[in-house]
CSV table of C-alpha atoms and ligand atoms in Angstrom, one decimal:
chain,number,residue,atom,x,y,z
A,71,UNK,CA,-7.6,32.9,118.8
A,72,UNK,CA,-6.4,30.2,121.1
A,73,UNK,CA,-7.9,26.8,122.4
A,74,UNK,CA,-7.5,28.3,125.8
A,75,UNK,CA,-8.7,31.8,125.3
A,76,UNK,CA,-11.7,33.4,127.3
A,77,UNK,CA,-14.0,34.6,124.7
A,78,UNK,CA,-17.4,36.6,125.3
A,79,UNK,CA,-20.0,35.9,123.0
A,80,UNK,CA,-22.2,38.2,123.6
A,81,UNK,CA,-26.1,37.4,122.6
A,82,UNK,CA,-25.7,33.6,123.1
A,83,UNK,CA,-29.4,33.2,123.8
A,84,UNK,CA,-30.0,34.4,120.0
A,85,UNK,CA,-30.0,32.4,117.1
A,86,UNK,CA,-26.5,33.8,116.0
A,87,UNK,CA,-25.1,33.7,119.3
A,88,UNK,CA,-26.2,29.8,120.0
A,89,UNK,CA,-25.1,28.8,116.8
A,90,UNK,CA,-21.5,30.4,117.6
A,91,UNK,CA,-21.4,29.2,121.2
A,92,UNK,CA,-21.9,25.1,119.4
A,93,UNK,CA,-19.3,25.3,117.0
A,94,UNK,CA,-17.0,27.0,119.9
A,95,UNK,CA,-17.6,23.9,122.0
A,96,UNK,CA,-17.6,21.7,119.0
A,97,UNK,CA,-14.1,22.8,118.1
A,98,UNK,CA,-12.2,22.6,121.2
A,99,UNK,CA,-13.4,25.9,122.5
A,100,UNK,CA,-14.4,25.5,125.9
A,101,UNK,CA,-13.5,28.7,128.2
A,102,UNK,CA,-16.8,30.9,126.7
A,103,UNK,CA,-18.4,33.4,129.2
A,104,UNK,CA,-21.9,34.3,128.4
A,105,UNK,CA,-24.5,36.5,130.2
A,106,UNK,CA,-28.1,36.9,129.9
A,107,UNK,CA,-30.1,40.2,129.5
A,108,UNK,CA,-31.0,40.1,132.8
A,109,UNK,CA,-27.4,39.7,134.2
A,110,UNK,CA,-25.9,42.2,131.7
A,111,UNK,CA,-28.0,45.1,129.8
A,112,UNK,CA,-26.2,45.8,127.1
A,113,UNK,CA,-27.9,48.9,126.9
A,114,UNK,CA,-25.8,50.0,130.5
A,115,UNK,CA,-22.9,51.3,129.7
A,116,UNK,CA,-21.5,51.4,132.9
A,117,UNK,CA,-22.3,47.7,133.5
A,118,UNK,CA,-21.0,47.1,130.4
A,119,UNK,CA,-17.5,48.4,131.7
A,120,UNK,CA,-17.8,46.7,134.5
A,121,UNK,CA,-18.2,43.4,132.7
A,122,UNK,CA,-14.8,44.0,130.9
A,123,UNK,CA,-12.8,45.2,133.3
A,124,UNK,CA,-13.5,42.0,136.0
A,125,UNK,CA,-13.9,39.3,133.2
A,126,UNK,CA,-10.3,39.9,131.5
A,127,UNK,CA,-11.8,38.7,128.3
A,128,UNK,CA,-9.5,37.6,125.7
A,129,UNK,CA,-11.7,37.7,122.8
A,130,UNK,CA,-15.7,39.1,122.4
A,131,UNK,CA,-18.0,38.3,119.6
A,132,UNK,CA,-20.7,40.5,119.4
A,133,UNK,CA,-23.6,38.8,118.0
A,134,UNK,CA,-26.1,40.7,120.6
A,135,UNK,CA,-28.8,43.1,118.7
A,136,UNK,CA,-32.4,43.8,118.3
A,137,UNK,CA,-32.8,42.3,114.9
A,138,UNK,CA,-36.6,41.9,112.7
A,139,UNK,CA,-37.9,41.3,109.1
A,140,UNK,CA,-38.9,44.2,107.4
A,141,UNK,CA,-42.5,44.8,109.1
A,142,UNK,CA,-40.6,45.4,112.6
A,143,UNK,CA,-37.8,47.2,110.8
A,144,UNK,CA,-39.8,49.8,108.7
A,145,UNK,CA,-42.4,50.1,111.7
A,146,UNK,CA,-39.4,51.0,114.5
A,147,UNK,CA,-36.3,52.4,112.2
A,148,UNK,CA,-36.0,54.8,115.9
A,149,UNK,CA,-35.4,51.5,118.0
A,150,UNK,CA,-33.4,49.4,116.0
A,151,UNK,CA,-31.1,52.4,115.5
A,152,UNK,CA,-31.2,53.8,119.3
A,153,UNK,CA,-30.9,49.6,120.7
A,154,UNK,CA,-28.5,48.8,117.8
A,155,UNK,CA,-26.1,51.7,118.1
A,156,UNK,CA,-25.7,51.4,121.9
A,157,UNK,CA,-24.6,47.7,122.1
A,158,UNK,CA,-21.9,48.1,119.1
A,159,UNK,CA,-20.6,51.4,121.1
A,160,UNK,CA,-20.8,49.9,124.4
A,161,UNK,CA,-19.6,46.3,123.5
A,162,UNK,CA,-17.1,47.5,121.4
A,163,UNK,CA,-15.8,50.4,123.2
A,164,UNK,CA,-15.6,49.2,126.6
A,165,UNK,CA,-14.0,46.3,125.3
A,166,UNK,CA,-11.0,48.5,124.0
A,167,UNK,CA,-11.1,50.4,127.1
A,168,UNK,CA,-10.5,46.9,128.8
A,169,UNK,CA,-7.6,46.0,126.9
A,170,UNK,CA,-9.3,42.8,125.1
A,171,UNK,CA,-7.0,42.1,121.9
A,172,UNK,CA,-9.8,40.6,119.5
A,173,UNK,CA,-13.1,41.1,118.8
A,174,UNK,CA,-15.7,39.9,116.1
A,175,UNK,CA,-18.5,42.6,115.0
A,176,UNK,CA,-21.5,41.1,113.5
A,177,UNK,CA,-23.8,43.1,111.2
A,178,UNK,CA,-26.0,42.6,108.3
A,179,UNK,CA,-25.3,43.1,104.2
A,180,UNK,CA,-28.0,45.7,104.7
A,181,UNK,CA,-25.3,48.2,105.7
A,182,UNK,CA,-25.0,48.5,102.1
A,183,UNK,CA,-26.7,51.1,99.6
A,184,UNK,CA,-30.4,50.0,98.4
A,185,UNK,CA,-29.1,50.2,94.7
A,186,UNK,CA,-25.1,48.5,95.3
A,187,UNK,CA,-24.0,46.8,92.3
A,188,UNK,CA,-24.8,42.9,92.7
A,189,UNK,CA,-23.4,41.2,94.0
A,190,UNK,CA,-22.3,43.5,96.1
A,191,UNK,CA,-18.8,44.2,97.1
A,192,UNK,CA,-17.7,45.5,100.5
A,193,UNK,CA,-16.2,48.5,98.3
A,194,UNK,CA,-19.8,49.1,98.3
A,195,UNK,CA,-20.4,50.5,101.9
A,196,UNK,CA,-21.3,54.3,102.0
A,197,UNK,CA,-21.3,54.6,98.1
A,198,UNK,CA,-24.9,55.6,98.0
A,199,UNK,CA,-28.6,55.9,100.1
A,200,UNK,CA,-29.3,53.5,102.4
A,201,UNK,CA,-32.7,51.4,102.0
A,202,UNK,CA,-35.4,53.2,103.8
A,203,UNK,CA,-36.9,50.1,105.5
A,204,UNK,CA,-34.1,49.2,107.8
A,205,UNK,CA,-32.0,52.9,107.4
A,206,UNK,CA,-32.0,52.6,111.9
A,207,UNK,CA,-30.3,49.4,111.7
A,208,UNK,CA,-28.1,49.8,108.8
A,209,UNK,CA,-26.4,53.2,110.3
A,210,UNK,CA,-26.2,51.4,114.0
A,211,UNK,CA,-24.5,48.6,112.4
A,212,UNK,CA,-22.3,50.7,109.6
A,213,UNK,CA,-21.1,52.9,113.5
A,214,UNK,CA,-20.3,49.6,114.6
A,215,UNK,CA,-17.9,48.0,112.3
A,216,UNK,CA,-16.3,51.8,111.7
A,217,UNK,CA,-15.8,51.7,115.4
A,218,UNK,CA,-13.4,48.6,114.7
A,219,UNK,CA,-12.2,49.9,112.1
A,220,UNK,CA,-10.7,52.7,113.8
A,221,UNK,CA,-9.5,51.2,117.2
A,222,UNK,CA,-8.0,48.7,114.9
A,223,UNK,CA,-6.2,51.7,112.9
A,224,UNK,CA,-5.6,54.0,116.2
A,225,UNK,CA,-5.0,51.3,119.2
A,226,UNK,CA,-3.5,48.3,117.0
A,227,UNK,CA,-6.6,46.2,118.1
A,228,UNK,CA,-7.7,43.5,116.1
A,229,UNK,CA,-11.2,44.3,115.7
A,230,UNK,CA,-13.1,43.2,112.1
A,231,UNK,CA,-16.4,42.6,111.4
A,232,UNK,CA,-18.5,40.2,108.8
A,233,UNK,CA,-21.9,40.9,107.7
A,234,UNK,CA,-23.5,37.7,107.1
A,235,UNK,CA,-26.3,37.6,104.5
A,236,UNK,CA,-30.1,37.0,105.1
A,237,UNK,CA,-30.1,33.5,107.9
A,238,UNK,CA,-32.2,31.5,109.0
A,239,UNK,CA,-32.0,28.2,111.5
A,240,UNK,CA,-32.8,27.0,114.4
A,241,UNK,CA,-33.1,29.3,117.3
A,242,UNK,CA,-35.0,31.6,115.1
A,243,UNK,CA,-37.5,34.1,115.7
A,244,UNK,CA,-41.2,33.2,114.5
A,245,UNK,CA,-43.1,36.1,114.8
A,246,UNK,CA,-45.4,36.5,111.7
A,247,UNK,CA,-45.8,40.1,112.2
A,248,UNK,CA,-41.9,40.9,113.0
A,249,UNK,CA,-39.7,38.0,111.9
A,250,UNK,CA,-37.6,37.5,108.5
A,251,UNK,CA,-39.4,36.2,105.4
A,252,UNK,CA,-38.0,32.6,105.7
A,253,UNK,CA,-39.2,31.8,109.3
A,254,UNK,CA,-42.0,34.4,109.1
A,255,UNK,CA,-43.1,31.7,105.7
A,256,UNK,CA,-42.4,28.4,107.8
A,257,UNK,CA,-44.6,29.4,110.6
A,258,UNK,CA,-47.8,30.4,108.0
A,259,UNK,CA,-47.5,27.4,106.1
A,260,UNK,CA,-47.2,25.0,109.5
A,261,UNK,CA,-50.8,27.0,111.0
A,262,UNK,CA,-52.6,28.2,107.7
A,263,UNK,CA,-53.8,25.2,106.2
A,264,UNK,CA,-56.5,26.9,103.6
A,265,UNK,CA,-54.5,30.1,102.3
A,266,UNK,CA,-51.4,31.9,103.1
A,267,UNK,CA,-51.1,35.6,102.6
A,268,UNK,CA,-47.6,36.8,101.3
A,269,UNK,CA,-46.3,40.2,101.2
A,270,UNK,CA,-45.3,41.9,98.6
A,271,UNK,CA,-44.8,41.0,95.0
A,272,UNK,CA,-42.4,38.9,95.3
A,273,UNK,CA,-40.3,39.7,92.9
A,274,UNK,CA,-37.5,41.0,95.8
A,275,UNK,CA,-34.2,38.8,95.4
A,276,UNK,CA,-32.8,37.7,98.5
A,277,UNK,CA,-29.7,35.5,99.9
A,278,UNK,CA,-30.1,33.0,102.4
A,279,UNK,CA,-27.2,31.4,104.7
A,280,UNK,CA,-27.8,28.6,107.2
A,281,UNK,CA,-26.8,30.6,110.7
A,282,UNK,CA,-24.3,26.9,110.9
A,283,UNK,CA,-22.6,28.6,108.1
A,284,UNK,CA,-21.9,31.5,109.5
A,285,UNK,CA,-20.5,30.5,113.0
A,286,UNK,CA,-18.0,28.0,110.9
A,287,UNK,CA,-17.3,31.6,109.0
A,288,UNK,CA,-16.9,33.1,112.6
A,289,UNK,CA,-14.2,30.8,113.6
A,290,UNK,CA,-12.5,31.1,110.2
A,291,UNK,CA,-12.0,34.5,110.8
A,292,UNK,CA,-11.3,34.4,114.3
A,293,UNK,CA,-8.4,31.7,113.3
A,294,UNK,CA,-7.0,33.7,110.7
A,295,UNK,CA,-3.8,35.8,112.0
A,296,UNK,CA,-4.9,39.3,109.9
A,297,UNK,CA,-8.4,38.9,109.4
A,298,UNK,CA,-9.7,41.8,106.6
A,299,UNK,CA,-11.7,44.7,108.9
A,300,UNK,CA,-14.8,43.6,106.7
A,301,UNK,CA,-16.1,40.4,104.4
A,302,UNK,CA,-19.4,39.1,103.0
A,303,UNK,CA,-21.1,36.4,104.3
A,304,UNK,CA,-23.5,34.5,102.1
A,305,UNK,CA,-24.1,31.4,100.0
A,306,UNK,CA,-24.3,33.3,96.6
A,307,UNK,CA,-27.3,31.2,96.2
A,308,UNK,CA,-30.1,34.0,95.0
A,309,UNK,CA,-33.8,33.6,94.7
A,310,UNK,CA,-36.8,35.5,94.1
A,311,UNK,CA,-39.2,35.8,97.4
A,312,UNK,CA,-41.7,33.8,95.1
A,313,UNK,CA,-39.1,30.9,94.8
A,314,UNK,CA,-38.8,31.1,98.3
A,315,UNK,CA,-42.0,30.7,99.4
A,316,UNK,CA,-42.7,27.9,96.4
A,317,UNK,CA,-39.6,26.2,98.3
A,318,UNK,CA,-40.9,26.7,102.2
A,319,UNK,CA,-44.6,25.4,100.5
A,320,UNK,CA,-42.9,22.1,99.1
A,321,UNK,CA,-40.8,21.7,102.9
A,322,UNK,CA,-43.6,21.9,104.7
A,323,UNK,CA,-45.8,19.7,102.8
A,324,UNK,CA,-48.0,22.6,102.2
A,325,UNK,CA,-51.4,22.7,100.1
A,326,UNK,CA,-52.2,26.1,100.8
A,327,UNK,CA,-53.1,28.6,98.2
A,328,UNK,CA,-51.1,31.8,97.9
A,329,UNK,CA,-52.5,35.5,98.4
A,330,UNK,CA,-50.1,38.2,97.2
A,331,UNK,CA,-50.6,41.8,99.6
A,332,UNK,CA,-49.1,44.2,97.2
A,333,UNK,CA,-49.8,47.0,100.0
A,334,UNK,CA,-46.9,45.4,101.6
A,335,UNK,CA,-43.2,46.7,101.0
A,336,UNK,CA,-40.4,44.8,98.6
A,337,UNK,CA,-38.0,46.4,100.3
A,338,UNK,CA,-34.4,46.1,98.5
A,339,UNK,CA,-34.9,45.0,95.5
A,340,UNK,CA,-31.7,42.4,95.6
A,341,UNK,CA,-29.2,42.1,98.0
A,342,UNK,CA,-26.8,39.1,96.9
A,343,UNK,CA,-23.2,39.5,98.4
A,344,UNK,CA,-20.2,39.2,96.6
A,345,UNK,CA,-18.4,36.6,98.8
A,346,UNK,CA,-15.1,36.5,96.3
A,347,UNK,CA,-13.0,37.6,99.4
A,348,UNK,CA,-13.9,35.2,102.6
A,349,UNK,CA,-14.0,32.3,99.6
A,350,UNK,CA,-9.9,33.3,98.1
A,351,UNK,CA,-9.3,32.8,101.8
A,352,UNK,CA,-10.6,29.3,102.3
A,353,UNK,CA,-13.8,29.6,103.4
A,354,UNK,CA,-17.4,28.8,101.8
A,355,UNK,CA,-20.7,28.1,102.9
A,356,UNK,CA,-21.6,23.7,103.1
A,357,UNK,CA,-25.4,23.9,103.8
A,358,UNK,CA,-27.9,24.5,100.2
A,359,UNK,CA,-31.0,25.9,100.6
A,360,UNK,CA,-32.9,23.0,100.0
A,361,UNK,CA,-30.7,20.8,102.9
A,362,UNK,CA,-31.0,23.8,105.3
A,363,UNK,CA,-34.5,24.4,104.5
A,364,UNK,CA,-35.7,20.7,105.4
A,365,UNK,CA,-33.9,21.2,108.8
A,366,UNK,CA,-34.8,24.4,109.8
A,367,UNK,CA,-38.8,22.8,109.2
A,368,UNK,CA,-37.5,19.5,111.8
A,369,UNK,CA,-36.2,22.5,113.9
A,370,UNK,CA,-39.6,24.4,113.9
A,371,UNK,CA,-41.5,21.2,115.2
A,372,UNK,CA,-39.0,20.0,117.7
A,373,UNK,CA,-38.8,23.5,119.3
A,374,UNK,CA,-42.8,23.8,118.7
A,375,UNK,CA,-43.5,20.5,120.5
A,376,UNK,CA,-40.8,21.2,123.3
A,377,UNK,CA,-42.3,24.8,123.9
A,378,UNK,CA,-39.6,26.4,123.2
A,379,UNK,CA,-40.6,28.2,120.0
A,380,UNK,CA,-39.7,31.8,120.1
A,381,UNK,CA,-41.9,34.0,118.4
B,121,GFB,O1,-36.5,39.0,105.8
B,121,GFB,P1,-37.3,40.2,105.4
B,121,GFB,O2,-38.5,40.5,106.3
B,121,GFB,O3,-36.4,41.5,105.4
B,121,GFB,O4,-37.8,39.9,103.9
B,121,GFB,P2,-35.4,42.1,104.3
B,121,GFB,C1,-38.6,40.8,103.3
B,121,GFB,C2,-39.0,40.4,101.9
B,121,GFB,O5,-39.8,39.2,101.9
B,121,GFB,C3,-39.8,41.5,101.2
B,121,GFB,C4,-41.1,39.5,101.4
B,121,GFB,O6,-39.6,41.5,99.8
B,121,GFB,C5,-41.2,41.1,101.5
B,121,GFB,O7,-42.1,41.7,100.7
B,121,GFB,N1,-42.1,38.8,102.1
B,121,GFB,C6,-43.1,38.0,101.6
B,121,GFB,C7,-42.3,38.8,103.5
B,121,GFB,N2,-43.9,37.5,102.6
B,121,GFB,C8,-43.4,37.9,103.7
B,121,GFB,C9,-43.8,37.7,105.1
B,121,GFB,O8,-44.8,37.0,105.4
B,121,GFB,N3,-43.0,38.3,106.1
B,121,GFB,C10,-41.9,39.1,105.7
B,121,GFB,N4,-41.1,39.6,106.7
B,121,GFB,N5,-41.5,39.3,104.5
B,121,GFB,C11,-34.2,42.7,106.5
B,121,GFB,C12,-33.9,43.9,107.3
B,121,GFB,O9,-34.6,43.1,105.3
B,121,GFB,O10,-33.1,41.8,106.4
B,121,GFB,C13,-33.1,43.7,108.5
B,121,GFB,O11,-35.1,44.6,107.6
B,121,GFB,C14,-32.0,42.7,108.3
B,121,GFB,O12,-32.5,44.9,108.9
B,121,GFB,C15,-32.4,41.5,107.5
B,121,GFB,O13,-30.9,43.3,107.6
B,121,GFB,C16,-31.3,40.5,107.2
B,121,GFB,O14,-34.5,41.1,103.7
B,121,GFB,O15,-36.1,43.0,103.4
């Protein structure tokens, strides 16, 4: 990827998407195209090839998808997989079609089987059964990075893919009933003063990588000549979701006691990536949880008082 290069990042509203369009700028990056939902479904596919074919985009990162904690996931595996599925074809497709030479799929380390080996390789993918709670996503997102895969193989494109680990930062979704465990935990402890009601046991072990983390992992692989078609994300930092929540208590300042709804899902029971092959290329992940933790909770009240909280 060159200084001077055109590159679509697609979903730059998101938190992904805004992370990757500030490190872009922040490194020297400055020719980025961007288009809202409402200027570009990325649902249409003939809009879609529209886009491409009058942008002459040099390089798109596709960091656009209907994402969700495990409430929204379980509750809508249809959706994620029907929404999911048709921006990886369209956005990746089209944009072979159009003749633009790189492209950066994201996805999610929950492509990989419920029961991988931990941490789990990318030798992992396709192994075994998918975790039920987010199958829809999983499959939409395991299409998508195939998709490269094969354009890369067939048409000599180079089109890879990382799947970042659980993240978290500013930008992110709040939604108690839909978001991710970390922000989903922030916003209870900032509004419930008296208790807090978790779900789960919380014995589920989960990764979690400051989104800062992964756009600087973005551009690594964006830099590198003969990028691998697939590498892990994460911080190899693991924690139980009881940790967790005894860490978002503490950064929040907290006094609330803890209810446990065991009628909720685990889900995966661990999903910590092996991140031996990004790292023997250079890259690893700066922000701990703690650090990241601290300012994604400055984040939450500076987007809460601004009103622009998404949730
Ligand atoms: O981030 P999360 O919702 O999804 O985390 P996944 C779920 C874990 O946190 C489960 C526990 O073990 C829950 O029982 N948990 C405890 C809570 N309290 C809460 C709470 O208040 N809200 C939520 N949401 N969870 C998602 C996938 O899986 O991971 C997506 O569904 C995506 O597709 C994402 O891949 C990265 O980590 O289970």
């Amino acid at each position: 990827m060159q200084k001077t290069d055109k590159i679509f990042v697609a979903g730059h509203r998101g938190m992904v998407g805004s992370a990757i369009c500030r490190a872009l700028k922040k490194n020297g990056y400055e020719n980025i195209v961007t288009r809202t939902h409402a200027e570009l479904d990325l649902l249409d596919t003939a809009k879609v090839r529209e886009f491409y074919q009058s942008e002459n985009i040099d390089v798109a990162i596709i960091a656009s998808a209907r994402v969700g904690g495990i409430g929204a996931n379980s509750a809508a595996n249809a959706l994620f997989l029907y929404e999911n599925e048709m921006i990886a074809l369209n956005t990746v497709w089209e944009a072979a079609n159009a003749g633009v030479k790189r492209l950066l799929f994201l996805g999610s380390t929950c492509i990989y089987p419920r029961m991988a080996p931990q941490p789990i390789p990318e030798s992992a993918l396709l192994t075994s059964e998918l975790e039920k709670t987010n199958e829809g996503y999983a499959l939409a997102k395991i299409s998508g990075l195939k998709l490269c895969e094969f354009l890369r193989r067939e048409k000599g494109l180079c089109y890879h893919s990382l799947m970042p680990t659980n993240l978290y930062g500013p930008g992110d979704n709040y939604n108690i009933e839909h978001g991710h465990v970390l922000p989903t935990l922030i916003r209870k402890f900032e509004t419930m003063k008296d208790e807090v009601v978790l779900w789960g046991t919380g014995s589920a072990k989960r990764e979690f990588l400051h989104v800062d983390d992964l756009a600087s992992a973005c551009l690594f692989s964006l830099e590198m000549e003969n990028p691998p078609d697939l590498m892990n994300v994460g911080s190899g930092e693991e924690i139980t979701i009881r940790e967790l929540v005894e860490a978002v208590k503490k950064a929040t300042g907290s006094t609330a006691r803890l209810v446990w709804d065991t009628t909720k899902p685990d889900g995966t029971p661990r999903k910590l990536c092996d991140t031996s092959l990004i790292r023997s290329l250079g890259w690893s992940s700066k922000i701990s949880l703690e650090e990241g933790l601290a300012k994604t909770v400055k984040a939450y009240r500076e987007e809460l008082a601004s009103g622009t909280l998404r949730t």
